[in-house]
Structures are given as C-alpha cells and as structure tokens.
Tab-separated table of C-alpha atoms and ligand atoms in Angstrom:
chain	number	residue	atom	x	y	z
O	1	MET	CA	0.102	-0.026	-0.109
O	2	LYS	CA	1.263	3.511	-0.965
O	3	LEU	CA	0.081	6.633	0.937
O	4	SER	CA	1.309	10.153	0.811
O	5	TYR	CA	2.917	11.294	3.737
O	6	PHE	CA	3.317	14.946	4.955
O	7	PRO	CA	6.555	15.032	7.476
O	8	GLY	CA	5.811	18.588	9.167
O	9	CYS	CA	8.723	20.483	10.016
O	10	THR	CA	10.137	19.317	13.527
O	11	LEU	CA	9.977	15.443	12.370
O	12	LYS	CA	12.789	17.074	9.713
O	13	ASN	CA	14.942	17.891	12.809
O	14	HIS	CA	14.501	17.851	16.359
O	15	ALA	CA	11.857	14.472	16.015
O	16	ARG	CA	14.082	12.828	13.454
O	17	ASN	CA	13.863	9.783	16.191
O	18	PHE	CA	9.843	10.157	15.528
O	19	GLU	CA	10.266	10.009	11.703
O	20	ASP	CA	12.792	7.354	10.968
O	21	SER	CA	11.129	4.993	13.187
O	22	THR	CA	7.741	5.869	12.069
O	23	LEU	CA	9.107	5.170	8.241
O	24	TYR	CA	11.183	2.321	9.233
O	25	ALA	CA	7.355	0.394	11.407
O	26	MET	CA	5.924	1.463	8.203
O	27	ASP	CA	7.860	-0.089	5.805
O	28	LYS	CA	7.531	-3.165	7.477
O	29	LEU	CA	3.948	-3.528	7.445
O	30	GLY	CA	3.731	-3.003	4.217
O	31	VAL	CA	2.943	0.715	3.794
O	32	GLU	CA	5.162	2.963	1.318
O	33	ALA	CA	5.208	6.574	2.684
O	34	VAL	CA	5.659	8.953	-0.018
O	35	GLU	CA	6.431	11.966	0.704
O	36	LEU	CA	5.334	14.972	-1.112
O	37	ASP	CA	7.677	16.623	-3.043
O	38	ARG	CA	6.501	20.121	-2.242
O	39	TRP	CA	5.303	20.593	1.154
O	40	ASN	CA	4.966	23.826	3.634
O	41	CYS	CA	4.475	24.084	7.039
O	42	CYS	CA	1.121	23.916	7.969
O	43	GLY	CA	1.380	26.789	10.724
O	44	THR	CA	1.292	24.610	13.670
O	45	VAL	CA	-1.855	25.539	15.192
O	46	TYR	CA	-5.485	25.602	13.843
O	47	SER	CA	-6.622	29.259	13.630
O	48	LEU	CA	-9.893	30.009	15.238
O	49	SER	CA	-11.162	32.959	14.055
O	50	THR	CA	-13.951	33.154	12.010
O	51	ASP	CA	-12.677	35.371	9.479
O	52	ASP	CA	-9.218	34.339	9.532
O	53	LEU	CA	-9.454	32.107	6.312
O	54	MET	CA	-5.580	33.465	5.030
O	55	ARG	CA	-4.352	31.121	8.081
O	56	GLN	CA	-6.253	28.110	6.587
O	57	VAL	CA	-4.184	28.301	3.326
O	58	ALA	CA	-1.176	26.773	4.160
O	59	PRO	CA	-2.683	23.614	5.623
O	60	ILE	CA	-5.150	23.236	2.425
O	61	ARG	CA	-1.915	23.899	0.041
O	62	ASN	CA	-0.455	20.248	1.025
O	63	LEU	CA	-3.923	19.052	0.363
O	64	LEU	CA	-3.536	20.500	-3.140
O	65	ARG	CA	0.305	18.735	-3.362
O	66	THR	CA	-1.134	15.781	-2.583
O	67	ARG	CA	-4.122	16.047	-4.829
O	68	GLU	CA	-1.453	16.570	-7.356
O	69	ARG	CA	-0.176	13.195	-7.101
O	70	GLY	CA	-3.396	11.972	-7.607
O	71	ASP	CA	-3.610	10.678	-4.387
O	72	SER	CA	-7.102	11.676	-2.161
O	73	GLN	CA	-5.196	10.246	1.460
O	74	LEU	CA	-2.743	12.024	3.821
O	75	MET	CA	-0.859	10.371	6.338
O	76	THR	CA	1.162	12.150	9.164
O	77	GLY	CA	2.240	11.296	12.392
O	78	CYS	CA	3.001	14.907	14.062
O	79	SER	CA	-0.245	15.085	16.192
O	80	MET	CA	-0.133	18.967	16.079
O	81	CYS	CA	0.026	18.667	11.883
O	82	PHE	CA	-2.750	16.278	12.102
O	83	ASN	CA	-5.133	18.617	13.715
O	84	THR	CA	-4.232	21.818	11.601
O	85	LEU	CA	-4.786	19.951	8.506
O	86	LYS	CA	-7.616	17.718	9.622
O	87	ARG	CA	-9.678	20.622	10.999
O	88	ALA	CA	-8.707	22.792	7.739
O	89	ASN	CA	-10.069	20.785	5.307
O	90	ASN	CA	-13.370	19.976	7.941
O	91	ARG	CA	-13.905	23.738	7.501
O	92	ALA	CA	-13.011	23.705	3.513
O	93	ARG	CA	-15.693	20.687	3.550
O	94	ALA	CA	-18.171	22.606	5.425
O	95	ASN	CA	-18.536	25.481	3.919
O	96	GLU	CA	-18.391	26.548	-0.055
O	97	GLU	CA	-18.239	29.973	0.438
O	98	ASP	CA	-14.878	29.782	2.235
O	99	LEU	CA	-13.082	27.059	0.081
O	100	ALA	CA	-13.891	29.792	-2.741
O	101	SER	CA	-12.094	32.221	-0.637
O	102	MET	CA	-9.130	30.143	-0.041
O	103	ASN	CA	-8.925	28.837	-3.544
O	104	ASP	CA	-8.942	32.517	-4.759
O	105	PHE	CA	-6.022	33.414	-2.110
O	106	MET	CA	-4.204	30.782	-4.436
O	107	TYR	CA	-4.459	32.448	-7.099
O	108	ASP	CA	-1.130	30.825	-8.416
O	109	GLU	CA	-2.052	27.138	-8.342
O	110	PRO	CA	-3.419	25.429	-11.149
O	111	VAL	CA	-6.011	24.127	-9.786
O	112	ASP	CA	-8.596	24.473	-7.304
O	113	TYR	CA	-8.942	22.633	-4.130
O	114	ALA	CA	-12.260	20.823	-3.951
O	115	GLY	CA	-12.193	19.123	-0.565
O	116	ASP	CA	-11.529	15.831	-2.149
O	117	VAL	CA	-8.300	14.774	0.435
O	118	ASP	CA	-8.986	12.456	3.748
O	119	VAL	CA	-5.968	13.526	6.447
O	120	LEU	CA	-5.049	10.523	8.104
O	121	HIS	CA	-2.996	10.039	11.744
O	122	VAL	CA	-0.009	7.398	11.415
O	123	LEU	CA	-2.060	5.743	14.258
O	124	GLU	CA	-5.695	5.582	12.203
O	125	VAL	CA	-3.654	3.922	9.618
O	126	VAL	CA	-2.284	1.610	11.728
O	127	ARG	CA	-5.452	0.855	13.345
O	128	ASP	CA	-7.955	0.777	10.232
O	129	GLN	CA	-5.958	-0.059	7.530
O	130	ILE	CA	-3.079	-2.327	8.427
O	131	GLY	CA	-4.946	-3.566	11.591
O	132	PHE	CA	-3.642	-4.766	14.695
O	133	ASP	CA	-4.151	-8.535	13.582
O	134	ALA	CA	-0.815	-8.009	10.710
O	135	ILE	CA	0.761	-6.170	13.151
O	136	ARG	CA	0.804	-8.908	15.866
O	137	GLU	CA	1.981	-11.398	13.199
O	138	ARG	CA	4.771	-9.170	12.489
O	139	VAL	CA	6.372	-8.327	16.002
O	140	VAL	CA	9.520	-10.018	16.227
O	141	LYS	CA	10.514	-8.795	19.411
O	142	PRO	CA	7.937	-8.681	21.802
O	143	LEU	CA	8.056	-5.594	24.371
O	144	GLU	CA	7.821	-7.896	27.234
O	145	GLY	CA	7.718	-6.463	30.790
O	146	LEU	CA	7.647	-2.724	29.412
O	147	ARG	CA	5.090	-0.992	31.227
O	148	VAL	CA	3.836	2.007	29.230
O	149	ALA	CA	1.974	5.098	30.054
O	150	CYS	CA	0.296	5.943	26.668
O	151	TYR	CA	0.007	10.092	26.416
O	152	TYR	CA	-2.622	11.404	23.559
O	153	GLY	CA	-2.049	14.990	24.923
O	154	CYS	CA	-4.898	17.695	23.119
O	155	MET	CA	-4.749	16.947	19.497
O	156	LEU	CA	-5.516	13.650	18.890
O	157	VAL	CA	-8.538	13.485	20.874
O	158	ARG	CA	-10.250	17.057	20.658
O	159	PRO	CA	-11.971	18.680	19.559
O	160	ASN	CA	-14.316	15.694	18.310
O	161	GLU	CA	-14.108	16.933	14.691
O	162	ALA	CA	-10.671	15.870	14.511
O	163	ALA	CA	-10.187	13.427	17.183
O	164	ILE	CA	-8.869	9.722	15.988
O	165	ASP	CA	-10.389	7.993	19.454
O	166	ASN	CA	-12.683	8.977	22.516
O	167	ALA	CA	-12.018	12.214	23.891
O	168	GLU	CA	-12.209	11.351	27.780
O	169	ASN	CA	-10.239	7.650	27.690
O	170	PRO	CA	-8.860	6.602	24.195
O	171	ARG	CA	-7.834	3.134	23.923
O	172	VAL	CA	-5.968	3.347	20.768
O	173	LEU	CA	-2.232	3.410	21.584
O	174	GLU	CA	-2.819	1.231	24.726
O	175	ASP	CA	-4.185	-1.387	22.250
O	176	LEU	CA	-1.071	-0.762	19.980
O	177	ILE	CA	1.507	-1.572	23.182
O	178	THR	CA	-0.414	-4.713	24.061
O	179	VAL	CA	-0.334	-6.138	20.288
O	180	LEU	CA	3.172	-5.472	20.642
O	181	GLY	CA	3.913	-7.398	23.994
O	182	GLY	CA	4.115	-4.685	26.180
O	183	GLU	CA	1.970	-3.597	29.300
O	184	PRO	CA	-0.082	-0.608	29.011
O	185	VAL	CA	-1.033	1.172	32.581
O	186	ASP	CA	-4.135	2.655	33.598
O	187	PHE	CA	-3.002	6.158	33.250
O	188	SER	CA	-5.202	9.155	34.600
O	189	HIS	CA	-3.009	12.187	32.581
O	190	LYS	CA	-3.066	10.517	29.445
O	191	THR	CA	-5.386	13.402	27.673
O	192	GLU	CA	-4.446	16.472	29.923
O	193	CYS	CA	-2.405	18.989	28.036
O	194	CYS	CA	1.595	19.514	28.927
O	195	GLY	CA	1.129	23.429	28.230
O	196	ALA	CA	2.114	23.556	24.851
O	197	HIS	CA	3.995	26.422	23.304
O	198	GLN	CA	4.400	27.850	27.230
O	199	THR	CA	7.133	25.990	26.636
O	200	VAL	CA	8.831	28.991	25.279
O	201	ASP	CA	8.397	31.551	27.700
O	202	LYS	CA	7.342	30.151	30.758
O	203	PRO	CA	9.221	26.833	31.072
O	204	GLU	CA	8.282	27.011	34.600
O	205	ILE	CA	4.616	26.199	33.937
O	206	ILE	CA	5.794	22.933	31.842
O	207	ALA	CA	7.933	22.347	34.859
O	208	ASP	CA	4.570	21.792	37.006
O	209	LYS	CA	3.119	19.937	34.131
O	210	THR	CA	5.644	17.328	33.480
O	211	TYR	CA	6.216	16.731	37.189
O	212	ASP	CA	2.302	15.987	37.419
O	213	ILE	CA	1.780	13.864	34.002
O	214	LEU	CA	5.155	11.756	34.691
O	215	GLY	CA	4.246	11.485	38.060
O	216	ALA	CA	0.903	9.967	37.503
O	217	ALA	CA	2.899	7.350	35.205
O	218	LYS	CA	5.468	6.646	37.876
O	219	ALA	CA	2.648	6.349	40.324
O	220	GLN	CA	1.308	3.110	37.881
O	221	GLY	CA	4.355	1.841	37.682
O	222	ALA	CA	5.016	2.415	33.995
O	223	ASP	CA	8.343	2.413	32.631
O	224	THR	CA	8.038	4.932	30.091
O	225	VAL	CA	5.570	7.432	28.559
O	226	ALA	CA	4.731	6.734	24.952
O	227	VAL	CA	3.933	9.808	22.879
O	228	SER	CA	2.363	11.179	19.440
O	229	CYS	CA	3.664	14.827	19.090
O	230	PRO	CA	7.032	16.359	19.044
O	231	LEU	CA	5.723	19.184	21.306
O	232	CYS	CA	4.826	16.779	24.107
O	233	ALA	CA	8.119	14.869	24.057
O	234	PHE	CA	9.910	18.243	24.274
O	235	ASN	CA	8.376	19.051	27.089
O	236	LEU	CA	7.844	15.549	28.828
O	237	ASP	CA	11.163	14.650	28.101
O	238	HIS	CA	13.905	17.788	27.422
O	239	ARG	CA	11.908	20.086	29.924
O	240	GLN	CA	12.640	17.515	32.588
O	241	GLU	CA	15.859	19.638	33.565
O	242	ALA	CA	12.993	22.551	34.653
O	243	THR	CA	11.009	20.100	36.146
O	244	LEU	CA	14.218	18.617	38.430
O	245	GLN	CA	14.993	22.384	39.351
O	246	LYS	CA	11.766	23.222	40.460
O	247	HIS	CA	10.344	19.449	41.730
O	248	SER	CA	13.574	18.241	43.980
O	249	ASP	CA	11.341	15.096	44.248
O	250	PHE	CA	10.786	14.516	40.663
O	251	HIS	CA	11.978	11.261	39.452
O	252	THR	CA	12.866	11.630	35.935
O	253	MET	CA	11.834	8.815	33.213
O	254	PRO	CA	12.387	8.076	29.558
O	255	VAL	CA	9.974	9.424	26.982
O	256	VAL	CA	9.824	7.761	23.468
O	257	TYR	CA	7.692	8.094	20.550
O	258	PHE	CA	4.873	4.641	19.890
O	259	SER	CA	6.932	4.489	16.571
O	260	GLN	CA	10.061	3.691	18.473
O	261	LEU	CA	8.295	1.279	20.464
O	262	MET	CA	6.751	-0.157	16.573
O	263	ALA	CA	10.134	-0.310	15.749
O	264	ILE	CA	11.871	-1.853	18.137
O	265	ALA	CA	9.022	-5.185	18.414
O	266	LEU	CA	9.405	-5.373	14.513
O	267	GLY	CA	12.874	-5.756	14.835
O	268	GLY	CA	14.523	-2.404	14.024
O	269	SER	CA	17.975	-1.854	14.922
O	270	GLU	CA	19.070	1.150	17.132
O	271	SER	CA	19.976	3.100	14.082
O	272	VAL	CA	16.274	4.130	13.650
O	273	LEU	CA	15.758	4.749	16.820
O	274	ARG	CA	17.861	7.877	17.031
O	275	LEU	CA	18.520	7.530	20.985
O	276	ASP	CA	20.739	10.506	20.827
O	277	LEU	CA	17.753	12.989	20.375
O	278	HIS	CA	16.102	11.932	23.745
O	279	HIS	CA	17.332	14.344	26.844
O	280	THR	CA	16.386	11.521	29.680
O	281	PRO	CA	18.045	8.369	28.155
O	282	PRO	CA	15.985	5.809	27.136
O	283	GLY	CA	18.694	3.442	26.210
O	284	PRO	CA	19.477	1.717	30.020
O	285	LEU	CA	15.651	1.146	30.630
O	286	LEU	CA	15.516	-0.740	26.436
O	287	THR	CA	19.098	-2.649	27.450
O	288	GLY	CA	17.697	-3.952	30.973
O	289	LYS	CA	14.426	-5.114	29.432
O	290	GLY	CA	16.541	-7.248	26.628
O	291	LEU	CA	14.742	-4.799	23.970
O	292	LEU	CA	18.329	-3.422	22.654
Q	1	MET	CA	-11.753	41.879	41.717
Q	2	THR	CA	-14.063	44.698	41.875
Q	3	VAL	CA	-15.828	45.405	38.607
Q	4	PHE	CA	-18.456	48.338	37.737
Q	5	VAL	CA	-21.210	47.180	35.476
Q	6	SER	CA	-22.084	50.029	33.261
Q	7	ARG	CA	-24.562	50.312	30.168
Q	8	ASP	CA	-21.768	52.342	28.139
Q	9	LYS	CA	-19.508	48.907	28.362
Q	10	ILE	CA	-21.963	46.535	28.132
Q	11	ASN	CA	-23.269	48.654	24.760
Q	12	SER	CA	-19.475	49.474	23.723
Q	13	GLY	CA	-19.502	47.002	21.163
Q	14	PHE	CA	-16.730	44.941	22.729
Q	15	THR	CA	-19.084	41.925	23.161
Q	16	SER	CA	-20.860	41.525	20.004
Q	17	LYS	CA	-16.859	41.949	18.298
Q	18	VAL	CA	-15.867	38.956	20.215
Q	19	GLN	CA	-19.002	37.025	19.637
Q	20	ARG	CA	-18.253	37.501	15.902
Q	21	LEU	CA	-14.853	36.893	15.462
Q	22	ALA	CA	-15.457	33.568	17.692
Q	23	ASP	CA	-18.867	32.672	15.823
Q	24	GLN	CA	-20.488	31.825	19.507
Q	25	ASN	CA	-23.363	32.966	21.588
Q	26	LEU	CA	-22.075	34.526	24.812
Q	27	MET	CA	-25.171	35.082	26.398
Q	28	ALA	CA	-25.426	30.981	26.215
Q	29	CYS	CA	-23.094	30.516	29.280
Q	30	TYR	CA	-24.768	30.043	32.489
Q	31	GLN	CA	-21.703	30.284	34.623
Q	32	CYS	CA	-21.467	26.366	35.896
Q	33	GLY	CA	-18.042	26.700	35.680
Q	34	LYS	CA	-16.853	23.176	34.564
Q	35	CYS	CA	-14.687	25.344	31.931
Q	36	SER	CA	-12.343	26.836	34.961
Q	37	ALA	CA	-12.750	23.299	36.720
Q	38	GLY	CA	-10.906	21.322	34.142
Q	39	CYS	CA	-8.709	23.827	32.599
Q	40	PRO	CA	-4.809	23.270	32.643
Q	41	MET	CA	-4.286	26.990	32.804
Q	42	ALA	CA	-6.562	28.019	35.423
Q	43	ALA	CA	-4.544	27.786	38.464
Q	44	TYR	CA	-1.928	30.539	36.439
Q	45	MET	CA	-4.365	32.529	35.330
Q	46	ASP	CA	-5.510	36.107	36.781
Q	47	ILE	CA	-8.956	35.620	35.641
Q	48	PRO	CA	-10.409	31.766	35.096
Q	49	PRO	CA	-12.312	30.749	31.975
Q	50	ASN	CA	-16.007	31.119	33.182
Q	51	GLN	CA	-15.248	34.165	34.494
Q	52	MET	CA	-13.411	35.923	31.157
Q	53	ILE	CA	-16.806	34.944	30.262
Q	54	ARG	CA	-18.405	36.383	32.480
Q	55	LEU	CA	-16.752	40.008	32.022
Q	56	ALA	CA	-16.981	39.358	27.920
Q	57	GLN	CA	-20.592	39.012	28.295
Q	58	LEU	CA	-20.714	42.415	30.213
Q	59	GLY	CA	-18.513	44.251	27.951
Q	60	MET	CA	-15.449	44.303	30.178
Q	61	GLU	CA	-12.849	45.275	27.532
Q	62	GLU	CA	-10.376	46.470	29.472
Q	63	GLU	CA	-10.181	43.887	32.246
Q	64	LEU	CA	-9.766	41.063	29.568
Q	65	LEU	CA	-7.497	42.891	26.830
Q	66	ASP	CA	-4.992	43.755	29.775
Q	67	SER	CA	-5.535	40.146	31.992
Q	68	GLU	CA	-2.432	37.514	31.679
Q	69	ALA	CA	-5.308	35.076	31.325
Q	70	ILE	CA	-6.114	35.457	27.534
Q	71	TRP	CA	-2.434	34.749	26.832
Q	72	LEU	CA	-2.061	31.719	29.258
Q	73	CYS	CA	-4.615	30.031	27.669
Q	74	VAL	CA	-3.198	27.231	24.876
Q	75	SER	CA	-6.588	26.421	22.954
Q	76	CYS	CA	-6.087	22.790	24.254
Q	77	MET	CA	-10.160	22.537	23.920
Q	78	THR	CA	-10.485	20.675	27.328
Q	79	CYS	CA	-13.352	23.041	28.140
Q	80	ASN	CA	-14.710	23.660	24.495
Q	81	MET	CA	-15.390	19.649	25.038
Q	82	ARG	CA	-16.681	19.520	28.345
Q	83	CYS	CA	-19.246	22.637	28.305
Q	84	PRO	CA	-22.949	21.304	28.879
Q	85	LYS	CA	-23.586	24.300	27.022
Q	86	GLY	CA	-21.562	23.779	24.316
Q	87	VAL	CA	-19.792	27.191	24.203
Q	88	ARG	CA	-16.412	27.367	22.278
Q	89	ILE	CA	-14.357	29.135	25.229
Q	90	ALA	CA	-11.245	28.413	23.467
Q	91	GLU	CA	-12.874	30.422	20.252
Q	92	LEU	CA	-13.686	33.293	22.216
Q	93	ILE	CA	-10.109	33.507	24.182
Q	94	GLU	CA	-8.395	33.716	20.723
Q	95	SER	CA	-10.625	36.406	19.709
Q	96	MET	CA	-10.046	38.083	22.619
Q	97	ARG	CA	-6.200	37.805	21.980
Q	98	GLN	CA	-6.823	38.306	18.255
Q	99	ILE	CA	-8.551	42.058	19.131
Q	100	LYS	CA	-4.745	42.984	20.812
Q	101	LEU	CA	-2.610	41.517	18.070
Q	102	ARG	CA	-4.831	43.004	15.505
Q	103	ALA	CA	-3.908	46.162	17.386
Q	104	ARG	CA	0.068	45.265	16.799
Q	105	GLN	CA	0.463	44.358	20.441
Q	106	ASP	CA	2.379	41.965	20.423
Q	107	HIS	CA	2.587	39.321	23.482
Q	108	LEU	CA	6.174	38.038	22.594
Q	109	GLN	CA	9.059	39.767	21.348
Q	110	VAL	CA	10.664	36.727	19.316
Q	111	GLU	CA	14.352	39.108	19.190
Q	112	THR	CA	14.123	38.136	22.985
Q	113	ILE	CA	14.368	34.540	22.785
Q	114	PRO	CA	18.011	33.927	23.547
Q	115	THR	CA	19.828	32.219	20.783
Q	116	ALA	CA	20.554	29.041	22.519
Q	117	ASP	CA	16.993	28.435	23.359
Q	118	LEU	CA	15.783	29.129	19.697
Q	119	ARG	CA	18.135	26.248	18.677
Q	120	ALA	CA	16.625	23.902	21.325
Q	121	ILE	CA	13.272	24.873	20.770
Q	122	PRO	CA	11.580	22.788	18.352
Q	123	PRO	CA	9.670	24.451	15.448
Q	124	ILE	CA	6.479	23.241	16.607
Q	125	ALA	CA	6.976	25.083	19.885
Q	126	LEU	CA	8.286	28.503	18.531
Q	127	ILE	CA	5.803	28.432	15.291
Q	128	GLY	CA	3.145	27.815	17.905
Q	129	SER	CA	3.928	30.428	20.018
Q	130	MET	CA	4.629	32.948	17.234
Q	131	ARG	CA	1.400	32.144	15.374
Q	132	LYS	CA	-0.465	32.599	19.266
Q	133	PHE	CA	0.952	35.658	20.682
Q	134	THR	CA	2.358	37.754	17.649
Q	135	SER	CA	0.205	39.190	14.870
A	301	SF4	S1	2.860	21.637	13.140
A	301	SF4	FE1	4.474	21.616	13.554
A	301	SF4	S2	6.229	20.450	12.722
A	301	SF4	FE2	3.874	20.002	11.809
A	301	SF4	S3	4.177	21.053	9.971
A	301	SF4	FE3	3.242	22.797	11.295
A	301	SF4	S4	5.073	23.686	12.055
A	301	SF4	FE4	5.693	22.134	11.169
A	302	SF4	S1	-0.281	17.830	25.070
A	302	SF4	FE1	0.752	19.675	24.432
A	302	SF4	S2	1.997	19.434	22.800
A	302	SF4	FE2	0.795	17.764	23.251
A	302	SF4	S3	-0.787	18.527	21.800
A	302	SF4	FE3	-1.275	19.241	23.850
A	302	SF4	S4	-1.191	21.051	24.117
A	302	SF4	FE4	0.115	20.172	22.895
A	303	SF4	S1	-18.728	25.372	31.248
A	303	SF4	FE1	-19.820	26.893	29.281
A	303	SF4	S2	-21.566	27.204	30.808
A	303	SF4	FE2	-20.047	26.337	32.157
A	303	SF4	S3	-19.070	28.562	32.903
A	303	SF4	FE3	-17.983	27.361	30.816
A	303	SF4	S4	-18.692	28.520	29.104
A	303	SF4	FE4	-20.244	28.926	31.245
A	304	SF4	S1	-8.758	26.078	26.155
A	304	SF4	FE1	-7.865	27.307	27.056
A	304	SF4	S2	-9.381	27.773	28.573
A	304	SF4	FE2	-9.778	26.175	27.688
A	304	SF4	S3	-9.030	24.725	28.981
A	304	SF4	FE3	-7.235	24.654	27.367
A	304	SF4	S4	-6.364	26.090	27.995
A	304	SF4	FE4	-8.027	26.393	29.651
C-alpha cells in the first residue's frame, strides 16, 4: 500500500527519532510512505477566528499537493500537523464560500482544491488500514515486561471533529502496545495538556505539568511514557531538567514515541531509533528489558 | 476583583466583536464553572475561563485585554469539549487575543528569545507561540 506522507517541520530536525522509526515501522508493515515532494509548514495551530481564512491556506496547500499526485489520502505522524490539516480540511468541506475564498488566495495554483483529500494520522492507518492482527503477526521482539503509560495529549483527541478516538478515554495506543507485547498501564493523565507553546517563555509552567504527568505515570508503575507529538515529547522529556530544578522530589523517566516502540518490536536496529535525540536516555531501560 | 458594570460598557461593541470573531453566543453561558474546573492553565490565570466569559458578556474590554489569562490559554480544547452549553470558550479567548494582536500589541518579543533557546526549542513550539502571541 502506498500513501502520501506529510512529515512536518519538526520531524525533519528535532524529532528525527519520530520520523525514522515511523518510516521503518510503516515499511515493515507494508506501507510505503511517499513524502510529498513539495510541502510547506501547516502553521502548527489551527486558526480559531472566523475571519482568518488566510491562515487556512497553508494547510490546504498541502492537500492540493496530495491531489496533484493523484492521491486522495494524506498521512502524517505529528499530532499537531494532523489536527491543523484535518480541521482546515473540515472547514473547507463544510463551507463552500470559505473554500472559494481560500482558492482565491491561492490564485497561483493551477487547480482549485475541491475538499477531496482525507487527512489520516499514522495511528489511524495502523488501526484501520493495517489492523492490529496483521501487526501481531509481524512482531519479532515483543516488548515483554515493558510498562508503558500512553499519552495522547490534546491534538489527537480534541475537538471531536478531529479526534482519532474517544476524547476522555482513548484506547488506540494501549491496544497497540498490547499487540506489541508490552503492558499499558492505567493512566489518569493521558489526555491532560502538557502546557504546549508556553514552553517558549514560561518553562516553569511546563515543569509543573511534566511533574504531574510523569508523576502519575510513575505512580502506576510505568517504565516509560509513549507520545505522538514532538511538542509533547519536548515538554515531557527535555523539560525534565527544569522540572527537577523546580521539584526536588521529581524522578526522571524516559519518554519515547509510540513509533519507536513499534520499530523495536518489528525488529528495527538502534539506528532507526535515534536515541541520541532524547534528553533522559531510554537506552538503559531498553537494554535492561532486553530490547536493544 | 471588583468591576463596575455600566450600560456604556455593555453597549460598547466589545461583546459583539468577540462573539463575531468566535462565531459564538456568549449569552449561552450559565456560569456552571466546568470550563475552569478542567482547564490546565486555570491555576496560573488571573481570571479563570468562566469569569472571562462573564466579563465578556458585560463588555469588560480593559479587564480582559489587560489580563494575563488570555495569553495563558493554550487552546487545548478541554473546556470546549466539556461545556454543557456547547460554548466554545477557546474560540472566545482566541478572539480576545486577536483583538490585541490586530492592534499590533504583541505578547511575545521574538528578538528577546536567547539564541541557545532558539536552537534547543523545536519549530513546533516556536511557530506555535509566534502564531498565538504575535501579529
Ligand atoms: S505542526 Fe509543526 S511540525 Fe507540523 S508542519 Fe506545522 S510547524 Fe511543522
Ligand atoms: S499535550 Fe501539549 S503539545 Fe501535546 S497536543 Fe496538547 S498542547 Fe500540544
Ligand atoms: S462550562 Fe460553559 S456554561 Fe459552564 S461556565 Fe464555562 S462556558 Fe459557561
Ligand atoms: S482551551 Fe484554554 S481555557 Fe480552555 S481549557 Fe484549554 S487552556 Fe483552558
């Protein structure tokens, strides 16, 4: 199966670990992710103002690029790209006038966007197109004894129109970890926001959030927290230093992308994991569990 | 906080501007407080979300636009999902930020971010904060 693929900016630099492991896992599962040969930043956050249509043009252009390839589905791994692309698409589809204005802004494009591309998150492809049974068959290194707290954050589950699962108690990541042979733990903070972009000028708030979120995971006996968003990853992993400074009883904990756990279970070597990009190293944990 | 309600403020046009930008009916809110109860940022805000909505109903432009609270909201959508009246609080707060930003009153001075931070912080965070905090 071939799918058009939108990486987003952060997967090309700070989150190479997310991209490399995702592409490895997809390949192992028979999905060829074909990166759009011309794509642009989606704008990160979906614009919430009614009259701000100009802000919707960036995400929509990527859907036009998909159409140009003759494809009607676009897959992305970054939760924030997914949410922004999906909501812009929903808006274009729901309102003909808005779509016409967006197309007017893009006068330099040879064809108009007609609302005919579906935006998919990697986890949706995993669950709905590949299927958990097919994944189970391909697991060569089960994540035995690895206790994982699955963290969805906001953008995978809110609002309903862009949610890949139930907003208050999503299960898709837990189901995936189970299929990979790991043990998902009950996790009270799985959809509790990490503080997002406040990390730029108010890292002290993120320190509190990370303290609460990782503390809740630890209390359930989790070894690690699995995420699907490079901003969640930055806040929960790289802000552990600030967290330790503010909360002296904080215990550091490795944070990984769900795709890295997939890559491990599907037989990937350490090179696709890019563990050098983590702040709190997952290496000792993974080695201890016999997974590296 | 003590505020003085006046007809002038209520009729100033602020309330309708916020509603228009957000495509929401502020008057639907019946002050149950559920938005504030689940808001991850409420503990840091000078005005919690339900009070922001109340003040907006009363046209309290200055109190809202000079607050820290409008900049602390991260559009996590928790409030929107839980409001029993279907009020989209996140959109209403975004429109208050927009009123400031469209007057070129930025909240973040990008040039003051240290170079080391610019390197360490991923684009997803930098672009997100620029989109929310600058015009
Ligand atoms: S959401 Fe972030 S990572 Fe994704 S394209 Fe936009 S800026 Fe880049
Ligand atoms: S948890 Fe944080 S970074 Fe993740 S989607 Fe929510 S706000 Fe964004
Ligand atoms: S949850 Fe809705 S009704 Fe309740 S206070 Fe907040 S905005 Fe008003
Ligand atoms: S969207 Fe804003 S106000 Fe609503 S819960 Fe999130 S941070 Fe609080």
